[in-house]
Structures are given as structure tokens and as C-alpha cells.
Short mmCIF file of C-alpha atoms and ligand atoms in Angstrom, two decimals:
data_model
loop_
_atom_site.label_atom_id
_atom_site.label_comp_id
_atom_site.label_asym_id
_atom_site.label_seq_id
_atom_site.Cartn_x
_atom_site.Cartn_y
_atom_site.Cartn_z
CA UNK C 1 0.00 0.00 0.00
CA UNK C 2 1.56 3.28 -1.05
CA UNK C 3 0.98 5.96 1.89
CA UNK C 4 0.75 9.90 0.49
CA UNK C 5 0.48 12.93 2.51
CA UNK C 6 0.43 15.38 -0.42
CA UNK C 7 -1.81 15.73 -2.59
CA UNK C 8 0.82 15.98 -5.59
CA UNK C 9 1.50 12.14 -5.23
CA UNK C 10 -1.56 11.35 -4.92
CA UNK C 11 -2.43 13.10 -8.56
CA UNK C 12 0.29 11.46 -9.70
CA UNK C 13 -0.61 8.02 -8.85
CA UNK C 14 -3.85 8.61 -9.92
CA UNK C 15 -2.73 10.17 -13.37
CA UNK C 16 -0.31 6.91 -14.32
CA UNK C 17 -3.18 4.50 -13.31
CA UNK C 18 -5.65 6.39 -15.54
CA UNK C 19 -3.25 6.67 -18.40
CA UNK C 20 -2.70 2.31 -17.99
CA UNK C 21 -6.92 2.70 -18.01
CA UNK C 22 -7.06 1.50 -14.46
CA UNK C 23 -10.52 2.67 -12.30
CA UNK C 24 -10.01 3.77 -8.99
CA UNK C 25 -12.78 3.14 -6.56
CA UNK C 26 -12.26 6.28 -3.27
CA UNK C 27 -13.30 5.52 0.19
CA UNK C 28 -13.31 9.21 1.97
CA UNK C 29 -13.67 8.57 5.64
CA UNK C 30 -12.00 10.12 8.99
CA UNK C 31 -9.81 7.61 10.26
CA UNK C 32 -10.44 4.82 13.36
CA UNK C 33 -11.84 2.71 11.30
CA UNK C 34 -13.55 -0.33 12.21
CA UNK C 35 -15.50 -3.21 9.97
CA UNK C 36 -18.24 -0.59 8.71
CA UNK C 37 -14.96 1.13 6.49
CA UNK C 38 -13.84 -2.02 5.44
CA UNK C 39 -17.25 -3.07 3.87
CA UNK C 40 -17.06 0.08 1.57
CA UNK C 41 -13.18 -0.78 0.99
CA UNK C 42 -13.78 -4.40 0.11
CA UNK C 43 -16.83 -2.54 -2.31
CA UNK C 44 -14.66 -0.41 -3.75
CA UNK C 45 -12.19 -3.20 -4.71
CA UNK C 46 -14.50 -5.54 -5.91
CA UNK C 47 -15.99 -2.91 -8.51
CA UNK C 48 -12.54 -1.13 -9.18
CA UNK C 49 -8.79 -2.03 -10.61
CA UNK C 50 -7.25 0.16 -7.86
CA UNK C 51 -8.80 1.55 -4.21
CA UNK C 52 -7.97 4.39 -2.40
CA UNK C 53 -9.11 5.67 0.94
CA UNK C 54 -8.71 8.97 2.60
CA UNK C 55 -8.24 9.64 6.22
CA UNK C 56 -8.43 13.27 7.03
CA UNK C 57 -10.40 14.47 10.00
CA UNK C 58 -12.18 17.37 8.68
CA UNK C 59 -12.12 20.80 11.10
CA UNK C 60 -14.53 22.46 8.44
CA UNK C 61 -17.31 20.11 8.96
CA UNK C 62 -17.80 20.10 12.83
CA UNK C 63 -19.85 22.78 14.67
CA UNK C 64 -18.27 21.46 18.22
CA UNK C 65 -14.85 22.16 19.09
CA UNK C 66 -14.82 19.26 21.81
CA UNK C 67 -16.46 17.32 18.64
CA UNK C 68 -13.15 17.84 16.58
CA UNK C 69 -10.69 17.77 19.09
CA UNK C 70 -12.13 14.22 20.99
CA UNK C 71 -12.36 12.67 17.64
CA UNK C 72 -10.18 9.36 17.83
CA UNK C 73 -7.23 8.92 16.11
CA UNK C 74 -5.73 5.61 15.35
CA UNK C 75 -3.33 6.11 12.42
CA UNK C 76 -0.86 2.95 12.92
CA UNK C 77 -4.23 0.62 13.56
CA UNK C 78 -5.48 2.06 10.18
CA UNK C 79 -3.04 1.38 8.01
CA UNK C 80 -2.80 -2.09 9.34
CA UNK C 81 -6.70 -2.49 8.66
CA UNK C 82 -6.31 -0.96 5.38
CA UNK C 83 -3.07 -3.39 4.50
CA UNK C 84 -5.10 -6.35 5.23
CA UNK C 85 -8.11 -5.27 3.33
CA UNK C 86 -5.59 -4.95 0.55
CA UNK C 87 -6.29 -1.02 -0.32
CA UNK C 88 -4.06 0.13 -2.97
CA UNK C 89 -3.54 3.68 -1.85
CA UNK C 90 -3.94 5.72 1.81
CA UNK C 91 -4.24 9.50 1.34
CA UNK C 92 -3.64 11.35 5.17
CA UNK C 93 -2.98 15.02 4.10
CA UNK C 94 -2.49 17.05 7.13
CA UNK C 95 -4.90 19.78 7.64
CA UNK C 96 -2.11 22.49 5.66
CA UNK C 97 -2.04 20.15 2.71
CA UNK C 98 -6.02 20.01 2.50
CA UNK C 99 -6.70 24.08 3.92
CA UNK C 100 -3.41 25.89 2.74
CA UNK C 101 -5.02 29.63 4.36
CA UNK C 102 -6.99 27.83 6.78
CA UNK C 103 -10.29 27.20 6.87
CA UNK C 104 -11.08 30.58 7.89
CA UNK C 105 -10.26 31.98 4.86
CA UNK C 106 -12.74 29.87 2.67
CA UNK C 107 -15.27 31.61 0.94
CA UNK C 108 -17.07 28.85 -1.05
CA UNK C 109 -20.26 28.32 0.49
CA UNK C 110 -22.68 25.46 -0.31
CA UNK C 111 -26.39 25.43 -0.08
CA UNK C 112 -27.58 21.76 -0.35
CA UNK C 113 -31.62 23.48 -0.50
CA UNK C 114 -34.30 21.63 2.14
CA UNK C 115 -31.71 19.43 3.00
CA UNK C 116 -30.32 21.67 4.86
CA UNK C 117 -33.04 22.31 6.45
CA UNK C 118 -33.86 18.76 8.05
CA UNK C 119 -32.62 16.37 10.47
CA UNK C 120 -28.85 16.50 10.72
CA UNK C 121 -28.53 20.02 9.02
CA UNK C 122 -30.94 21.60 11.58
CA UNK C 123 -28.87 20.40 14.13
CA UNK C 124 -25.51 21.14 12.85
CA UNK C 125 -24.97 24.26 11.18
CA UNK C 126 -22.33 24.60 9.13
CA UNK C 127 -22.09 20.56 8.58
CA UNK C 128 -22.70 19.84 5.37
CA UNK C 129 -21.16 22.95 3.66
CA UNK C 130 -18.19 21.91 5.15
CA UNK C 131 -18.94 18.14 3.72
CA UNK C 132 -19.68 19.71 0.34
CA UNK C 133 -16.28 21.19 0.61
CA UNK C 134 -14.42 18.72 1.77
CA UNK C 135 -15.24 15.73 -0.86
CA UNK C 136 -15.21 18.08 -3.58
CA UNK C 137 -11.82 18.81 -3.13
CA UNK C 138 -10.91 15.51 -2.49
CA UNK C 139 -12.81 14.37 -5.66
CA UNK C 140 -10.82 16.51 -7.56
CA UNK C 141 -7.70 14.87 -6.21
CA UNK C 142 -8.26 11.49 -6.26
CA UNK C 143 -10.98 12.06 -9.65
CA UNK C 144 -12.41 8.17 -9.19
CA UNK C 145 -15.03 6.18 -10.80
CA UNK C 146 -16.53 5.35 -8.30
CA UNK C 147 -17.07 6.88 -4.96
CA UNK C 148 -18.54 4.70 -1.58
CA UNK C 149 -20.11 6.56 1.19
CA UNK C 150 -22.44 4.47 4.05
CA UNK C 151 -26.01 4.29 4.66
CA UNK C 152 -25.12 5.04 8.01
CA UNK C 153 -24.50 9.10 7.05
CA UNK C 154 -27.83 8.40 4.86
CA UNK C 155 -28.44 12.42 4.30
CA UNK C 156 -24.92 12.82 3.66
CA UNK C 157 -25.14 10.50 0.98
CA UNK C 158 -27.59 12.09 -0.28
CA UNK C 159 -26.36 15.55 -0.38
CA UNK C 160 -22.84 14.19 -2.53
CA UNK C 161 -25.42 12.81 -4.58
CA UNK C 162 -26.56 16.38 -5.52
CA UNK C 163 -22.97 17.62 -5.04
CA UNK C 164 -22.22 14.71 -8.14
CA UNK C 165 -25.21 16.08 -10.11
CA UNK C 166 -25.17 19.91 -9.73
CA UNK C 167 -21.36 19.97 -9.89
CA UNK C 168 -21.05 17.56 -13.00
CA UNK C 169 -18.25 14.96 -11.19
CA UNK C 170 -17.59 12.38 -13.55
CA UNK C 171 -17.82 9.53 -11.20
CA UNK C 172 -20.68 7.30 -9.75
CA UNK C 173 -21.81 7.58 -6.35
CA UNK C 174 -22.67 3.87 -4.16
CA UNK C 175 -24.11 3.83 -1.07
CA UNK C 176 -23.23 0.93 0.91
CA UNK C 177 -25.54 -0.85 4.02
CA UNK C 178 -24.55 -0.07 7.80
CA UNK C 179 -22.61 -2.51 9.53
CA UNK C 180 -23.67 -3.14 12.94
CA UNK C 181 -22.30 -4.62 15.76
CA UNK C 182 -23.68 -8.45 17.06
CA UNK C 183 -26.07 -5.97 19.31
CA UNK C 184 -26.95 -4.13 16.62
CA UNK C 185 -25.32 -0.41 17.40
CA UNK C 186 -24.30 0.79 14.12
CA UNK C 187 -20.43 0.86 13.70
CA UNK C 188 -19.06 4.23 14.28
CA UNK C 189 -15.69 5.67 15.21
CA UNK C 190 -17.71 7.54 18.19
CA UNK C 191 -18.18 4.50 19.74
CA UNK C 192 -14.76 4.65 21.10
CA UNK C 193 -15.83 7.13 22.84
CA UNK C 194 -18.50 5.60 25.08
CA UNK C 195 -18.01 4.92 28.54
CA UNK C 196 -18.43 0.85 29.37
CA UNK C 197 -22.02 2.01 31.10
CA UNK C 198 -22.46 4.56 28.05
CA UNK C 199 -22.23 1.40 25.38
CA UNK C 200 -24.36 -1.32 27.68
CA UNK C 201 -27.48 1.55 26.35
CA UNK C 202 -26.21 2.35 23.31
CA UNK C 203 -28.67 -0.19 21.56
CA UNK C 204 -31.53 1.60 22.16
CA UNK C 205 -31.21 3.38 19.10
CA UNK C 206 -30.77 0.67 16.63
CA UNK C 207 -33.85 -1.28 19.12
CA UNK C 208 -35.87 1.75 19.11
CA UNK C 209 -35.66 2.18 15.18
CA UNK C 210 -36.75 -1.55 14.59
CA UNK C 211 -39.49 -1.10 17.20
CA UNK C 212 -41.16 1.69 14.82
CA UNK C 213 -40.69 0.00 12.09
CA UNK C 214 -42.19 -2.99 13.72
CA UNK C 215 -44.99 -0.55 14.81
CA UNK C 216 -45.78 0.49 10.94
CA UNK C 217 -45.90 -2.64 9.47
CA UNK C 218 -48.69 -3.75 12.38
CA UNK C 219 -50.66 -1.29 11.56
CA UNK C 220 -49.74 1.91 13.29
CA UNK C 221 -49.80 5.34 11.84
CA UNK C 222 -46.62 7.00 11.48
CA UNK C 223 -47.08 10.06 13.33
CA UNK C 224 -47.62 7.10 16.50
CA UNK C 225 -45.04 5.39 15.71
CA UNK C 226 -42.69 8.09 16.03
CA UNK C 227 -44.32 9.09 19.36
CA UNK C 228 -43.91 5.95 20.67
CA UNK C 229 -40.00 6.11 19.62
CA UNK C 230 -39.21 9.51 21.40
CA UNK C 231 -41.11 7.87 24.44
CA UNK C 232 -38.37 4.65 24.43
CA UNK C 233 -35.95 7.63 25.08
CA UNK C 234 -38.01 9.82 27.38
CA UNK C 235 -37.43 6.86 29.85
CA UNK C 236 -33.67 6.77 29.64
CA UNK C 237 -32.23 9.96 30.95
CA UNK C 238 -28.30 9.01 30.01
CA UNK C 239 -29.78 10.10 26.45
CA UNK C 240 -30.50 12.84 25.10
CA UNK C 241 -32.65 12.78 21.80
CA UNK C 242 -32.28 15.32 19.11
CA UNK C 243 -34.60 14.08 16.92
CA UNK C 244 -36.45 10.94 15.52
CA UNK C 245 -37.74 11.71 12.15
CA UNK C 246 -39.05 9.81 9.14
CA UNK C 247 -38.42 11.58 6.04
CA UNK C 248 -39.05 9.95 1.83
CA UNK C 249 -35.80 8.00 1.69
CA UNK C 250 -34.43 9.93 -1.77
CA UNK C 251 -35.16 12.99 -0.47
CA UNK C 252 -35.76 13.44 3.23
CA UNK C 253 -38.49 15.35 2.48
CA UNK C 254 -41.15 14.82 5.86
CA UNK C 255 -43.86 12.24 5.19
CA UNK C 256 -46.63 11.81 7.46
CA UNK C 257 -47.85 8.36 6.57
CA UNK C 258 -46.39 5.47 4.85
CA UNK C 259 -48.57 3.71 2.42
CA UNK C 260 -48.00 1.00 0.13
CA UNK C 261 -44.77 1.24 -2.46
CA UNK C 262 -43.26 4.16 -0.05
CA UNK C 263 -39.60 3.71 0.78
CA UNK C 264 -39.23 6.07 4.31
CA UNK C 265 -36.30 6.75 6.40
CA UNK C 266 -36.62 6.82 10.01
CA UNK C 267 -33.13 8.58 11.12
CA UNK C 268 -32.22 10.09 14.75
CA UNK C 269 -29.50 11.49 16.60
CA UNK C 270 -29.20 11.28 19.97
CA UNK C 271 -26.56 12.60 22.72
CA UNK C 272 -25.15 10.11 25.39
CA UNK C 273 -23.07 11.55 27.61
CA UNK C 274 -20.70 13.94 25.26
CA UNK C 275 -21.14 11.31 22.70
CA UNK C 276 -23.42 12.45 19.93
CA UNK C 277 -24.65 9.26 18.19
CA UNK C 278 -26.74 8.59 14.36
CA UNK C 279 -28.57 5.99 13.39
CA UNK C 280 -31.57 5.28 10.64
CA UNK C 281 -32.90 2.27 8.57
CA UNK C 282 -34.87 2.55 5.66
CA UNK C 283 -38.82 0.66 5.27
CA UNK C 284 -40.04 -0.27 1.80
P1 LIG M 1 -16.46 8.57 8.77
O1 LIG M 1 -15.06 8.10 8.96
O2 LIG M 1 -17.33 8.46 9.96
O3 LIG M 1 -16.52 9.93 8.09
O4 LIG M 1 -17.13 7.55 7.72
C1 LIG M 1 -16.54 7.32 6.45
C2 LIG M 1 -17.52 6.55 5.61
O5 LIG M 1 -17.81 5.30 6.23
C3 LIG M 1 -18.87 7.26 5.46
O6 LIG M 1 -19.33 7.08 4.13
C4 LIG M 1 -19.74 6.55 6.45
O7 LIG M 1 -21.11 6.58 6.12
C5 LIG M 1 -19.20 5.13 6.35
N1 LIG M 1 -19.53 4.39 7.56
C6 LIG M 1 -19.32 4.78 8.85
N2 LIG M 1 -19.82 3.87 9.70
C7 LIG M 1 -20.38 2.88 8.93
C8 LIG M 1 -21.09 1.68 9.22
N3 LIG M 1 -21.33 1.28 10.47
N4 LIG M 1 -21.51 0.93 8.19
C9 LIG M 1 -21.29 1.32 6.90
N5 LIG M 1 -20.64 2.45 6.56
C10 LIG M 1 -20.20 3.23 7.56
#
């Protein structure tokens, strides 16, 4: 596995394999990665002739300081993982490489319309223009086929989707399942984070989704369903719940019941202890 910190060799690379008509399949992630990476790696090199991941922890996309600052970082366990998965090429700028002026002195803004507007946009300003910034430029570096982002982040999936479409990138987005643990808390490099007590609860989210999904397809209206959700979390004050939301799963946009040949998102967020956790699954 060839290891770049600047983007220069990683053009390079990318330029000789293109010129040999290689495809590159790009994994963009953040770094302590665990089996829900690798899934989108092993993707990526089933579907590609060469796969590169990023690893660069992104201080334009948080709105917490203590967010940005607590986020793990495991670089010598990553490269192992990503030397056993057999990915051809790890790309760790340093934040100078990426944000030459610093990040203070962008002036791109992106607008990503009523996306913005719902779920994890209304509760982190700021996010997802800094997520519109940060895989453009590294689509422009790396300038793959194909791209792999996880259901997990479903509405920041779907915003590169637009990015892809407004912005013309010549490449295909995929969107890859979540990859849970045996209790069923979706994989996340957060979960590091959790105290022993902290991760004994942290199912409830993944148990609470199921259990209004399991409420729709008996027969209950959506609106209910929901109610009955938030109430899972009113009784467990180590949580705090942001939101618990179904939205049309292409689009977000709210729906207030789900009827026959709907495919709906139920997504949430939640806070546990200074932990802030996702989580969704989508109901056809
Ligand atoms: P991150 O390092 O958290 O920015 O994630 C990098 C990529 O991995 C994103 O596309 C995430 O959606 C994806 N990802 C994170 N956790 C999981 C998971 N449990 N299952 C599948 N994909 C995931």
C-alpha cells in the first residue's frame, strides 16, 4: 500500500493508473476505522482495478470544538486495517495540505436546498457545507469512478449525490448498508468514545428504530409510531434525543404516513453523555 500525505502524489498516482486505463474506486472517511470502512473498501475493490481511501479528519465540517478535538485517532491501527483489506492507496494530508489559508479563509459556500433544512442540518450548522467542501476537493484529487459513502451518514449521501449532479463529477456515487455490531449499534468511530455504562445503552437506538418500524408494518400510523420512539428515550435519561424523524428516503423530504410502495427513512441522533450518536434504517 503506497501511503501519500500530499496531494501531488496522490495526482500522480492517480494520473499513471488512468493513463494504464485503471478505475479507482475512493473511500473518503476520517480515520479509526472499524469493519463498517472495510465493507465500503472491500466494495470499492470488488468494482474497481485500484482503491484508495482517505483519512483526514475534517475541522470544516464540525460545529463542536470538543467534537473535533475528541475525535479518535488511530493512524498505525489504520493502516494495518487498510493493509489487510488490501487497499491500494492511503491519502492522510495534514490539515495544511487540504486548507493551505486555513479554513477561515474559505469563501465557497454550499447550499444543499431543504436538506439543509432537516434532520442533521438543523442540528448542525455549518455541517454539510463543510462536507460539500471537503469531498469536492478531495474528488478533484483522487478524480475516481466510483465513490462509496455508508447508509449510516444516509443524508450525507444524499447531499454528494446532488454535489455529483449539480457539480457535474464524472464519477458514480454507491451507497453501501450499515454494519452493525452483534447488538446491533451501528459501527461508528464515536463509539470509542462511550463509557463501558455509556455502550451497555447504546442499543436503544438501533432497538428503538426496529421497534417503529415494527410498529408500521402492524398497523400503526406514522405520526404514532414516532411518538412511541421519542417515548423509548423519554425513559432513559443518560440520552439525550435530538430528533427521531421519518423523512421519503431519496429525499428526506417529511412524510406523514407510509402507504403502500413508499420507501421512508426513520433517522435520529441522539446525545449520550458527550457522545453524539446517528442511526436510521430505511422501510419499503
Ligand atoms: P467517517 O469516517 O465516519 O466519516 O465515515 C466514512 C464513511 O464510512 C462514510 O461514508 C460513512 O457513512 C461510512 N460508515 C461509517 N460507519 C459505517 C457503518 N457502520 N456501516 C457502513 N458504513 C459506515
Amino acid at each position: 500500500m503506497i501511503v501519500c500525505e500530499r496531494v501531488r502524489e496522490v495526482r500522480s498516482f492517480v494520473d499513471r493508473a488512468k493513463s494504464q486505463g485503471k478505475s479507482i474506486g475512493f473511500v473518503p472517511t476520517m480515520g479509526a476505522l472499524h469493519a463498517g470502512h472495510l465493507s465500503l473498501i472491500h466494495q470499492a475493490k470488488a468494482q474497481n482495478d485500484l482503491t484508495v481511501c482517505s483519512i483526514f479528519v475534517n475541522p470544516a465540517q464540525f460545529d463542536q470544538l470538543h467534537d473535533f478535538e475528541h475525535y479518535p485517532k488511530l493512524p498505525k491501527e489504520d493502516q494495518a486495517l487498510l493493509l489487510g483489506a488490501g487497499c491500494d492507496v492511503l491519502f492522510a494530508p495534514h490539515t495544511a495540505e487540504m486548507y493551505p489559508h486555513g479554513i477561515d479563509q474559505l469563501a465557497t459556500k454550499f447550499s444543499f436546498g431543504q436538506l439543509e433544512y432537516r434532520m442533521e442540518g438543523r442540528h448542525r450548522p455549518g455541517h454539510f457545507n463543510g462536507v460539500g467542501i471537503v469531498v469536492s476537493k478531495l474528488f478533484h484529487i483522487v478524480n475516481p469512478d466510483r465513490a462509496y459513502f455508508g447508509q449510516k451518514d444516509l443524508q450525507q449521501y444524499l447531499i454528494i449525490r446532488q454535489l455529483v449532479e449539480d457539480l457535474s463529477f464524472d464519477l458514480e456515487v454507491i451507497r453501501c448498508p450499515i454494519v452493525r455490531e452483534a447488538d446491533g449499534l451501528a459501527m461508528s468511530s464515536r463509539n470509542l468514545r462511550l463509557s463501558p455504562e455509556e455502550r451497555a445503552i447504546a442499543p436503544l437506538l438501533h432497538q428503538t428504530l426496529q421497534q417503529v418500524a415494527d410498529a408500521l408494518f402492524s398497523g400503526v400510523a406514522l405520526p404514532e409510531a414516532l411518538e412511541q420512539g421519542r417515548g423509548a428515550f423519554a425513559q432513559q435519561p443518560a440520552f439525550q434525543l435530538e430528533y427521531l424523524e421519518a423523512g421519503d428516503a431519496r429525499t428526506l423530504a417529511p412524510v406523514e404516513v407510509f402507504g403502500e410502495g413508499d420507501a421512508i427513512a426513520i433517522c435520529l441522533a441522539a446525545q449520550l453523555g458527550s457522545v453524539r450518536l446517528i442511526d436510521n434504517i430505511i422501510i419499503e
